[in-house]
Tab-separated table of C-alpha atoms and ligand atoms in Angstrom:
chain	number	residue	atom	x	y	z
L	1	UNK	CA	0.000	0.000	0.000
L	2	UNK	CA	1.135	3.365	-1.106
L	3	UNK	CA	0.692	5.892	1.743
L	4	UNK	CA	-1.949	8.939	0.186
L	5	UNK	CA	0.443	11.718	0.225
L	6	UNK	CA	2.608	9.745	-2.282
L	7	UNK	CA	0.106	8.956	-4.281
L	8	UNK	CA	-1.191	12.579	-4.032
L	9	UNK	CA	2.189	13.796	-4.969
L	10	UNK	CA	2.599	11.555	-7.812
L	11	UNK	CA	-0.165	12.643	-9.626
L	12	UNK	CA	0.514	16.238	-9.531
L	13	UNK	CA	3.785	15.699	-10.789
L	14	UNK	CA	3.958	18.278	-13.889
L	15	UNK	CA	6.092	16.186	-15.688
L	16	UNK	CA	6.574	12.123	-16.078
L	17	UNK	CA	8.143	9.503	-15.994
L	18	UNK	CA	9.854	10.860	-12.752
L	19	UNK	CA	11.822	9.556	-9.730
L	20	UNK	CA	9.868	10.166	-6.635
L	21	UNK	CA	11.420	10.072	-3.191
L	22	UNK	CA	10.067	10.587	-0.059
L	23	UNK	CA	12.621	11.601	2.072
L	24	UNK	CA	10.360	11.797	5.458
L	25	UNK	CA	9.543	8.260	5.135
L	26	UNK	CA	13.379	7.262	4.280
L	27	UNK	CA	14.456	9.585	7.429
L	28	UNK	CA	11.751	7.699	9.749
L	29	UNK	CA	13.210	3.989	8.412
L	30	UNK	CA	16.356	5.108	9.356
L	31	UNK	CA	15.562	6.254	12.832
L	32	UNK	CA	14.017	2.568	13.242
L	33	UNK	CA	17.133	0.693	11.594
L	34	UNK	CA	19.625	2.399	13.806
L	35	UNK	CA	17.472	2.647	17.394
L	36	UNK	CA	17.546	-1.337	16.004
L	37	UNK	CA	21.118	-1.942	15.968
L	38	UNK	CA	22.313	-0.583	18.971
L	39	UNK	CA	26.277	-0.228	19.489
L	40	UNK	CA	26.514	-2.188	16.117
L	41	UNK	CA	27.906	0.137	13.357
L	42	UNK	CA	25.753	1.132	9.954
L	43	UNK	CA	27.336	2.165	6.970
L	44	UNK	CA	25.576	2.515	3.639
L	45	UNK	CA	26.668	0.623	0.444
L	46	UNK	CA	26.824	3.843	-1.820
L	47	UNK	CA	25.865	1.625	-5.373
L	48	UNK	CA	22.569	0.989	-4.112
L	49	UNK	CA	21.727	4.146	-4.907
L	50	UNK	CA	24.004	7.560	-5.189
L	51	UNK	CA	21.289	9.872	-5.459
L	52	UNK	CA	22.590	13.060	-3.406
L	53	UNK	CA	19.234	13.750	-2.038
L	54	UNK	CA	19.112	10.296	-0.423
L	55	UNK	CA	22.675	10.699	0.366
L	56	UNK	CA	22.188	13.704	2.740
L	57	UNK	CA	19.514	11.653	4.464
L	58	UNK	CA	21.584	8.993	4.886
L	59	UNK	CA	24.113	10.873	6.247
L	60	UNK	CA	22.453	11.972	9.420
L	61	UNK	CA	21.915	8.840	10.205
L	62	UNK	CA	25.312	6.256	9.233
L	63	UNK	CA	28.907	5.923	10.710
L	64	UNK	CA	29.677	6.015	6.830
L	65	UNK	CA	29.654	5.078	3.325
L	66	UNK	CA	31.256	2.302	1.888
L	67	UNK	CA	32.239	2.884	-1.874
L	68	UNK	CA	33.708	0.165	-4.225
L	69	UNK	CA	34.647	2.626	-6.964
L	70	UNK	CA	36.913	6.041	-7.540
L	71	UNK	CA	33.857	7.471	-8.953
L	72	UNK	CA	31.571	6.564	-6.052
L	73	UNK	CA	34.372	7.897	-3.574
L	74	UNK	CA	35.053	11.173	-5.216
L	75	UNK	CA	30.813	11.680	-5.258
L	76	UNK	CA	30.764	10.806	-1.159
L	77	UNK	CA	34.097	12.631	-0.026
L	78	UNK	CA	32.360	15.677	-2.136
L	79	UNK	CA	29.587	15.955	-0.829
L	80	UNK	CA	30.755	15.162	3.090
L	81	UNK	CA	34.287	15.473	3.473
L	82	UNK	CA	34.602	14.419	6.938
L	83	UNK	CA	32.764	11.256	6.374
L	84	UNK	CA	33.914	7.650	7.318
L	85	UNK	CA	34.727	5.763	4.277
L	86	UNK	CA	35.115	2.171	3.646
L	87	UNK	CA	36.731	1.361	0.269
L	88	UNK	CA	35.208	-1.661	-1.627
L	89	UNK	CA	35.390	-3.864	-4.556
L	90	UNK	CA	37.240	-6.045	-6.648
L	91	UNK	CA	39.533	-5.594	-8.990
L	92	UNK	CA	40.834	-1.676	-7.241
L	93	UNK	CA	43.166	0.038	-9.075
L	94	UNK	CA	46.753	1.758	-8.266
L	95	UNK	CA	44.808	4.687	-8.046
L	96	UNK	CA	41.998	3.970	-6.154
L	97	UNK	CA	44.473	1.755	-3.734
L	98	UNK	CA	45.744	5.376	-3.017
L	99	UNK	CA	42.604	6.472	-1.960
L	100	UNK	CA	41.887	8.389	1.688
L	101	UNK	CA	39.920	5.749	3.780
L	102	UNK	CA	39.011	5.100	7.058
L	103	UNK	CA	38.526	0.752	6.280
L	104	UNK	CA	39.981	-0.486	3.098
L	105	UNK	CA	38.226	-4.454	2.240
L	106	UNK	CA	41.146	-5.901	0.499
L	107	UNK	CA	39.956	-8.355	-1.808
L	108	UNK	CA	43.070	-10.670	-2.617
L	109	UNK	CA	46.652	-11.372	-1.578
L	110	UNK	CA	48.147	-9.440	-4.257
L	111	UNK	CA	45.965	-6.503	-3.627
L	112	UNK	CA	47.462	-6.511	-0.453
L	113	UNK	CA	51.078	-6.317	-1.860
L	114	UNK	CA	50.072	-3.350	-4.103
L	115	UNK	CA	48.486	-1.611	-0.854
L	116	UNK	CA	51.804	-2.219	0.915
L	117	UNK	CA	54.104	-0.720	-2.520
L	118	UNK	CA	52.123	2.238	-2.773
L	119	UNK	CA	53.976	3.007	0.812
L	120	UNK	CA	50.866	4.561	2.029
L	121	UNK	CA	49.258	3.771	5.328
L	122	UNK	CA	46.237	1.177	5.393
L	123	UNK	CA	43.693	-0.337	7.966
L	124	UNK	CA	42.271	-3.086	6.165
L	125	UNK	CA	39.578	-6.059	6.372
L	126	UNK	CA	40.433	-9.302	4.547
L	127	UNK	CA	37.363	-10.039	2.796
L	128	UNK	CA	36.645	-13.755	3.290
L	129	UNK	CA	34.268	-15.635	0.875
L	130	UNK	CA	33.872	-18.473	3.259
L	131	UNK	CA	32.878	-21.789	2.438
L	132	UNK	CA	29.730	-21.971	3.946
L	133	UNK	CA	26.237	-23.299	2.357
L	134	UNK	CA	24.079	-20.248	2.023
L	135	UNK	CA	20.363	-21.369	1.471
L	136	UNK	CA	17.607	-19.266	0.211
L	137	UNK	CA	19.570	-16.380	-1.218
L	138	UNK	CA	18.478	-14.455	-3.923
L	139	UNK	CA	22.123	-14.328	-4.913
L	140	UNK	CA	25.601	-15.885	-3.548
L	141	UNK	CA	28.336	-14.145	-3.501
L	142	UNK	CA	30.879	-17.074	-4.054
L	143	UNK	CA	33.068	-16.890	-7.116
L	144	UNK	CA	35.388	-13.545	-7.620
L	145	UNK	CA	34.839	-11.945	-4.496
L	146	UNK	CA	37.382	-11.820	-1.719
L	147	UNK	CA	39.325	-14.782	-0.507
L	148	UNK	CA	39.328	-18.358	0.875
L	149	UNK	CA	40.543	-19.220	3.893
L	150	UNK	CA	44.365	-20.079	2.545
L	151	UNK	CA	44.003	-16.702	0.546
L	152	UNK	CA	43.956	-15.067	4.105
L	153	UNK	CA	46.482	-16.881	5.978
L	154	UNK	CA	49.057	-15.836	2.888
L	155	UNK	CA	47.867	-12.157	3.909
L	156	UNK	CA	48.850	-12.354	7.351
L	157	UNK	CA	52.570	-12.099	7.380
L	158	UNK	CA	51.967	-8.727	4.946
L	159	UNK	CA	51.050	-6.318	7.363
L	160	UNK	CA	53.184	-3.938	9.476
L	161	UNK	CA	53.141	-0.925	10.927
L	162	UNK	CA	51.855	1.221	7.771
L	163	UNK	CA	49.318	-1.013	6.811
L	164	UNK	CA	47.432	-2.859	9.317
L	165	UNK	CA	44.581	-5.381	10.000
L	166	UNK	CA	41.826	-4.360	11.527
L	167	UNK	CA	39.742	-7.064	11.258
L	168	UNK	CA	37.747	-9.394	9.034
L	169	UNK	CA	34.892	-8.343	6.039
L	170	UNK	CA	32.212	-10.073	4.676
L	171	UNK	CA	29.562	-9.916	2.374
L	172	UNK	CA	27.961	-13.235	1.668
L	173	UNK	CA	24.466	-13.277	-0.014
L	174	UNK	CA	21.556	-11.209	-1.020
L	175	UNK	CA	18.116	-11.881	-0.198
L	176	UNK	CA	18.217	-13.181	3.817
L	177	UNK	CA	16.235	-12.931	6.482
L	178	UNK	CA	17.507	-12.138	9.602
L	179	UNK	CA	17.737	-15.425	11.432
L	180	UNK	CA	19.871	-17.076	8.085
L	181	UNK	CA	22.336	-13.842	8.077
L	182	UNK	CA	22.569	-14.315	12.091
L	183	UNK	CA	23.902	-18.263	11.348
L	184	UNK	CA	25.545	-17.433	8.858
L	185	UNK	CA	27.169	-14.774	11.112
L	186	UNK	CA	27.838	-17.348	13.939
L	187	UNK	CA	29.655	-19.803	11.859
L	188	UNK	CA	32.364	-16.695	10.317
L	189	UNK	CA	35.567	-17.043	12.132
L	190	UNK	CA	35.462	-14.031	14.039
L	191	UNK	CA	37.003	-14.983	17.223
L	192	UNK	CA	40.167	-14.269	15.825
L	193	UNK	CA	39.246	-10.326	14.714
L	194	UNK	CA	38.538	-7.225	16.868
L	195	UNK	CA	36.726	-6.125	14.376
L	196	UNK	CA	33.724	-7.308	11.928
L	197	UNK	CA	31.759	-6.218	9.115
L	198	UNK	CA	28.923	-8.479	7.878
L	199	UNK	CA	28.460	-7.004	5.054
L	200	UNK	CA	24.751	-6.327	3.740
L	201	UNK	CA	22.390	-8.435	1.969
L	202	UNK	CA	19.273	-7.809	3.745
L	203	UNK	CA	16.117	-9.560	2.500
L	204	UNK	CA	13.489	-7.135	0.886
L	205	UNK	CA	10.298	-8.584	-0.948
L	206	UNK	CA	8.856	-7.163	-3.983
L	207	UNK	CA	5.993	-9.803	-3.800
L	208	UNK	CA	4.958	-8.389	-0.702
L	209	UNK	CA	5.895	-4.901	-0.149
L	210	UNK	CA	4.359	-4.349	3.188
L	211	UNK	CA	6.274	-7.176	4.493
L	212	UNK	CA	10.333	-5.791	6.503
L	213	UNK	CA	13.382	-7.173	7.410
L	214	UNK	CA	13.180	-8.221	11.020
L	215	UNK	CA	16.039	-5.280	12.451
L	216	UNK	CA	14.509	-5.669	15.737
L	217	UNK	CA	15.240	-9.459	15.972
L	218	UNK	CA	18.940	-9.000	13.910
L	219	UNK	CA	19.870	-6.054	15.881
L	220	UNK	CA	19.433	-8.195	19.216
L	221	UNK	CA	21.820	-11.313	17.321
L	222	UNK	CA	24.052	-8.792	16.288
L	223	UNK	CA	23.932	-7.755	20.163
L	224	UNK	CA	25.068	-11.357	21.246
L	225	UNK	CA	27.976	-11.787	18.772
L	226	UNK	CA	29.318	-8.986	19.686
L	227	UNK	CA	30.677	-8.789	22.962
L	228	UNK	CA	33.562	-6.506	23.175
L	229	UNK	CA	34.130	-6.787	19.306
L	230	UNK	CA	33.358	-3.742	16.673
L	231	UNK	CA	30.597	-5.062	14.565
L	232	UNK	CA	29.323	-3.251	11.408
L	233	UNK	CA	27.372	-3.877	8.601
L	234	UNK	CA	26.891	-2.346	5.443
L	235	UNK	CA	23.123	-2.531	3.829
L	236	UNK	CA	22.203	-0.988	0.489
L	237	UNK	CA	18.838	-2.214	-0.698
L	238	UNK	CA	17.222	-2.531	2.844
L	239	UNK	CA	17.992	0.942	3.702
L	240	UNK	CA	16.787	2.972	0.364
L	241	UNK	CA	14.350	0.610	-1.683
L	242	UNK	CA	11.208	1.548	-0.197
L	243	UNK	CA	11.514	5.487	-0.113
L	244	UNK	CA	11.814	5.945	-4.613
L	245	UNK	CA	8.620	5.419	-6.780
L	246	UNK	CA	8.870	5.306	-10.282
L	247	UNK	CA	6.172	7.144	-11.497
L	248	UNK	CA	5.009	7.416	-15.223
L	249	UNK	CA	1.453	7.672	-17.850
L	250	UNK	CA	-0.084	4.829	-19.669
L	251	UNK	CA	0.323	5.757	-23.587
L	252	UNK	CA	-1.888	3.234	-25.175
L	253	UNK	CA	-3.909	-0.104	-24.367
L	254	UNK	CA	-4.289	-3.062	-26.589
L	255	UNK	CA	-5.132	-6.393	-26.980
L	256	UNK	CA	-2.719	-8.842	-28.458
L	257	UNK	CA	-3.794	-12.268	-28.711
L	258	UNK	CA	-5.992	-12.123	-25.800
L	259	UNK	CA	-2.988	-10.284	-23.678
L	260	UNK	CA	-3.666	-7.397	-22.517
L	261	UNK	CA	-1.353	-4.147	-22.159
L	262	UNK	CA	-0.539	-0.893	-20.525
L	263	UNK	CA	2.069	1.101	-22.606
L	264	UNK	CA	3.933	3.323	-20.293
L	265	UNK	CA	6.260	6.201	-21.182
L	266	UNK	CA	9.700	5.184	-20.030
L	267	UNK	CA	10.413	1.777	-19.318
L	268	UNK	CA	13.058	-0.672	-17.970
L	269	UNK	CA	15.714	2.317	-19.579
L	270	UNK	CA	14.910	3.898	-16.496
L	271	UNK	CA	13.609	0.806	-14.034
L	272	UNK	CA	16.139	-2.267	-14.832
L	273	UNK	CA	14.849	-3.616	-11.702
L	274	UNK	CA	12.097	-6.008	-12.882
L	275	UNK	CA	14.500	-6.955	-15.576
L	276	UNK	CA	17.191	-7.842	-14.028
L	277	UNK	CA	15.566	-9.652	-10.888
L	278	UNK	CA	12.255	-10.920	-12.913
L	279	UNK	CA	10.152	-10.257	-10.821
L	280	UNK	CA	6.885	-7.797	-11.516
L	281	UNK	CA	7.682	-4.427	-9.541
L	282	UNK	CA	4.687	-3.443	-7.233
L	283	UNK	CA	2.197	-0.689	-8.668
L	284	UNK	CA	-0.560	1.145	-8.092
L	285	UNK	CA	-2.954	2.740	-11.198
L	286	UNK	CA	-4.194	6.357	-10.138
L	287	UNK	CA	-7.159	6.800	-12.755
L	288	UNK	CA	-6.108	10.616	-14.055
L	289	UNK	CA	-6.694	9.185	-17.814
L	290	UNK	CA	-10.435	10.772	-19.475
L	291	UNK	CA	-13.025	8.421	-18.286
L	292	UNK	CA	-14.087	8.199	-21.647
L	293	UNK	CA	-11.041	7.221	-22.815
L	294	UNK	CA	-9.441	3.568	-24.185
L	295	UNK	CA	-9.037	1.263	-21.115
L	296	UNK	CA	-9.173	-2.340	-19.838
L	297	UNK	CA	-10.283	-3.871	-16.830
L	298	UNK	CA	-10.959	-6.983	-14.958
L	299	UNK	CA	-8.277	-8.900	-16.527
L	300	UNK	CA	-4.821	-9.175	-16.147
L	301	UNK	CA	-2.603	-6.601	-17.419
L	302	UNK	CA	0.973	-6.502	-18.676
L	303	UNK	CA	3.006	-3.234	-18.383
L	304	UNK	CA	5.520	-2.342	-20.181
L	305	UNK	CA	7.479	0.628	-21.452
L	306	UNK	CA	8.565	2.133	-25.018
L	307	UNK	CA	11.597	-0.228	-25.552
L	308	UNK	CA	11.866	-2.297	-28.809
L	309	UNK	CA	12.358	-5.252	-27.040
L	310	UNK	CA	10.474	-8.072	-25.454
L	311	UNK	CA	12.680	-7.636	-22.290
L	312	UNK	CA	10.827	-4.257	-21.432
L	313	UNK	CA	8.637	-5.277	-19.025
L	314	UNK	CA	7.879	-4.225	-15.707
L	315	UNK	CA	4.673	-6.537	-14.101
L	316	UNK	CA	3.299	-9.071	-15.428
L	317	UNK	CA	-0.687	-9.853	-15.658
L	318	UNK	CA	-1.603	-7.409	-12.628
L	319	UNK	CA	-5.738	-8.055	-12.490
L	320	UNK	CA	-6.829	-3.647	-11.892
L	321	UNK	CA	-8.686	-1.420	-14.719
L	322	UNK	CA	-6.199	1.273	-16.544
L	323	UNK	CA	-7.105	3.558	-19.492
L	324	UNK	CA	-5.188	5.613	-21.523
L	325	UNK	CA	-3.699	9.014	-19.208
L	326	UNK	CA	-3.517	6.849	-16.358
L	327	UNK	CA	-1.002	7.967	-13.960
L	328	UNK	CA	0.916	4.048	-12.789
L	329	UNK	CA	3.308	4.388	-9.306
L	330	UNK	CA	5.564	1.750	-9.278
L	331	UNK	CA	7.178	1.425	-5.672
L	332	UNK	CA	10.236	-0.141	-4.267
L	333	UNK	CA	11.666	1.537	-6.830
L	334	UNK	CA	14.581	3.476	-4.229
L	335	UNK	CA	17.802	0.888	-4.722
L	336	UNK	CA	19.230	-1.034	-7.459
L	337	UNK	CA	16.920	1.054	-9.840
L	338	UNK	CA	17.633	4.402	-11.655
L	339	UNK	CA	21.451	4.072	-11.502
L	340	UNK	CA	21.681	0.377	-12.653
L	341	UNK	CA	19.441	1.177	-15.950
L	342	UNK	CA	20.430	0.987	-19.503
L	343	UNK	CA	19.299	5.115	-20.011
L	344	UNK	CA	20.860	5.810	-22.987
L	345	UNK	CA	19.149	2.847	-24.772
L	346	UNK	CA	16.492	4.287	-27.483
L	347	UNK	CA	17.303	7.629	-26.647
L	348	UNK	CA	14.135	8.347	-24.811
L	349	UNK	CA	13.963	11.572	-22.503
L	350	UNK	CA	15.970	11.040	-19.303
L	351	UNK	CA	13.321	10.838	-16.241
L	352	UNK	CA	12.453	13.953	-13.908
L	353	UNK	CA	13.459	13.416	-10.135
L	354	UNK	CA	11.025	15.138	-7.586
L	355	UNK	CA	11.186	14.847	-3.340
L	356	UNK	CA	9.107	14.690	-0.646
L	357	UNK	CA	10.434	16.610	2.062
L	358	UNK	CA	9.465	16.633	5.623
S	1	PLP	C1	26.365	-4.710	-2.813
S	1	PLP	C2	27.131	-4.824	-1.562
S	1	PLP	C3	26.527	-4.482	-0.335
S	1	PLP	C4	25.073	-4.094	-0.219
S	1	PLP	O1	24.255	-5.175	-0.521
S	1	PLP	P1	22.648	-5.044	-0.364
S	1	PLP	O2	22.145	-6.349	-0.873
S	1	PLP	O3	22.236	-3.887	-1.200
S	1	PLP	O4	22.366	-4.832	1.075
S	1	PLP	C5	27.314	-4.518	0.798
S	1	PLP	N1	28.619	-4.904	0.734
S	1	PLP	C6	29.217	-5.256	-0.419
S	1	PLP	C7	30.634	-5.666	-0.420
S	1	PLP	C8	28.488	-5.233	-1.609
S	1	PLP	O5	29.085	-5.610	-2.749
């Protein structure tokens, strides 16, 4: 359910498709998350979404940002210079390596040996890609990322005074509840670190939108392990997902061999997210077309957008009535959305981006 005043704002939009946000609501979640957590430390994975807006929300609220790019840390360090950065990602270059950090998550033993040349000083996490059985994910994060257990131990005799461990980083799966990230958790080898981040991953569902992560019960695990140790995590999607709406205009209806369809302005160009998950992205029809206008109703409904492709879709047989000037809000549409999409595909106009503000 999309609260009224979002709804209310979305229609008087003066121009679609547009990014909505509704900072208020993103401010409030993040009051929750933290109160939540407790002593356990919250940075925000900046490639969920970079929007500046959100950013400055964010801020008020997390220890820091972690960044896995030279672009993403020159957008952060911009706009708050004194912020706590962690430094991310595979495959970092001499130049990023060189980068101001608070953390850096070195991903690999010779990525530790180019830290060390560059003479600089470090505090580092060895990412470990552990080999434990994660069940129920919507994605794994075994393959490329970090290092196995023997790809550790060859890091340990590396460090010295300059560049030093800190502690162990993680970031295992995407999709989990709270109760699989806390075994997961429990099973790391963190005994041996003073400090721990867990990386994010936190489980979101687009089938049911109402439905949260459980911070309240994670928060209280996260409590347990603990114990004298420096915990952090690092969400993206859980954080920013459910403050951006998509918001766009049905351009024509039709009937295609008994399948019905919504048209929208825009498309996946601007929302990958149904795309690349496939799964139909939550929406809500707000009838501002001419009642006398072409529509459908009482059967299911595909929408999609103005792409030349079969891949441009964005739900899938959604049972509602829509005509033609329909305004359609597409929610969960705040991570892993606008700055994932192909935009420059077509060459369709680039989307508006309004906020709600408190
Ligand atoms: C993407 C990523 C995150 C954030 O993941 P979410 O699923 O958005 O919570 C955190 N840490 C690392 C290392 C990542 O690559």
């Amino acid at each position: 359910m999309i609260g009224s005043g979002v709804l209310e704002a979305a229609a008087a939009l003066p121009a679609v498709p547009a990014y909505l946000y509704d900072l208020p609501a993103l401010d409030a979640h993040l009051t929750a998350v933290r109160r939540a957590l407790g002593a356990t430390e919250l940075y925000y994975a900046v490639k969920a979404n970079p929007d500046a807006e959100v950013l400055r929300v964010l801020a008020g609220h997390v220890d820091g940002f972690e960044v896995s790019s030279a672009g993403e840390h020159a957008h952060v360090t911009g706009l708050f210079p004194d912020v706590g950065v962690a430094l991310g990602g595979p495959g970092k270059t001499d130049a990023e390596l060189r980068l101001p950090h608070h953390r850096i998550h070195v991903e690999s033993p010779n990525e530790l040996r180019r830290l060390v040349a560059t003479g600089l000083a470090a505090d580092v996490l060895l990412r470990l890609n552990p080999d434990l059985p994660v069940e129920g994910a919507a994605l794994t994060m075994s393959g490329p990322f970090g290092m196995d257990e023997d790809g550790v131990a060859e890091c340990l005799p590396l460090f010295g005074d300059r560049v030093r461990l800190r502690g162990l980083h993680t970031h295992l799966a995407s999709g989990l509840d709270a109760g699989p990230l806390l075994d997961l958790a429990r099973r790391l080898p963190i005994d041996a670190y003073e400090e721990v981040n867990l990386g994010g991953g936190m489980a979101v569902s687009y089938e049911s939108p109402g439905s949260r992560f459980d911070w309240a019960a994670y928060g209280a695990g996260l409590a347990g392990l603990g114990r004298g140790r420096r915990l952090r995590i690092e969400p993206g999607r859980a954080l920013t997902v459910y403050c951006g709406y998509y918001v766009t205009r049905v351009v024509d209806v039709k009937r295609v061999r008994g399948q019905a369809y919504a048209i929208l302005l825009g498309g996946t160009h601007h929302l990958r997210t149904p795309a690349t998950k496939g799964h139909d992205q939550p929406l809500t029809v707000l009838p501002t077309g001419a009642a006398d206008g072409a529509g459908l109703g009482g059967e299911p409904v595909t929408f999609v957008g103005q792409l030349c492709t079969p891949k441009d879709v964005l739900a899938r047989n959604v049972v509602t009535s829509v005509r033609v000037g329909d305004t359609v809000v597409f929610e969960m549409a705040g991570a892993y959305a606008w700055n994932i999409s192909h935009h420059d595909f077509l060459m369709h106009p680039k989307p508006a981006f309004a906020y709600l503000r408190a």
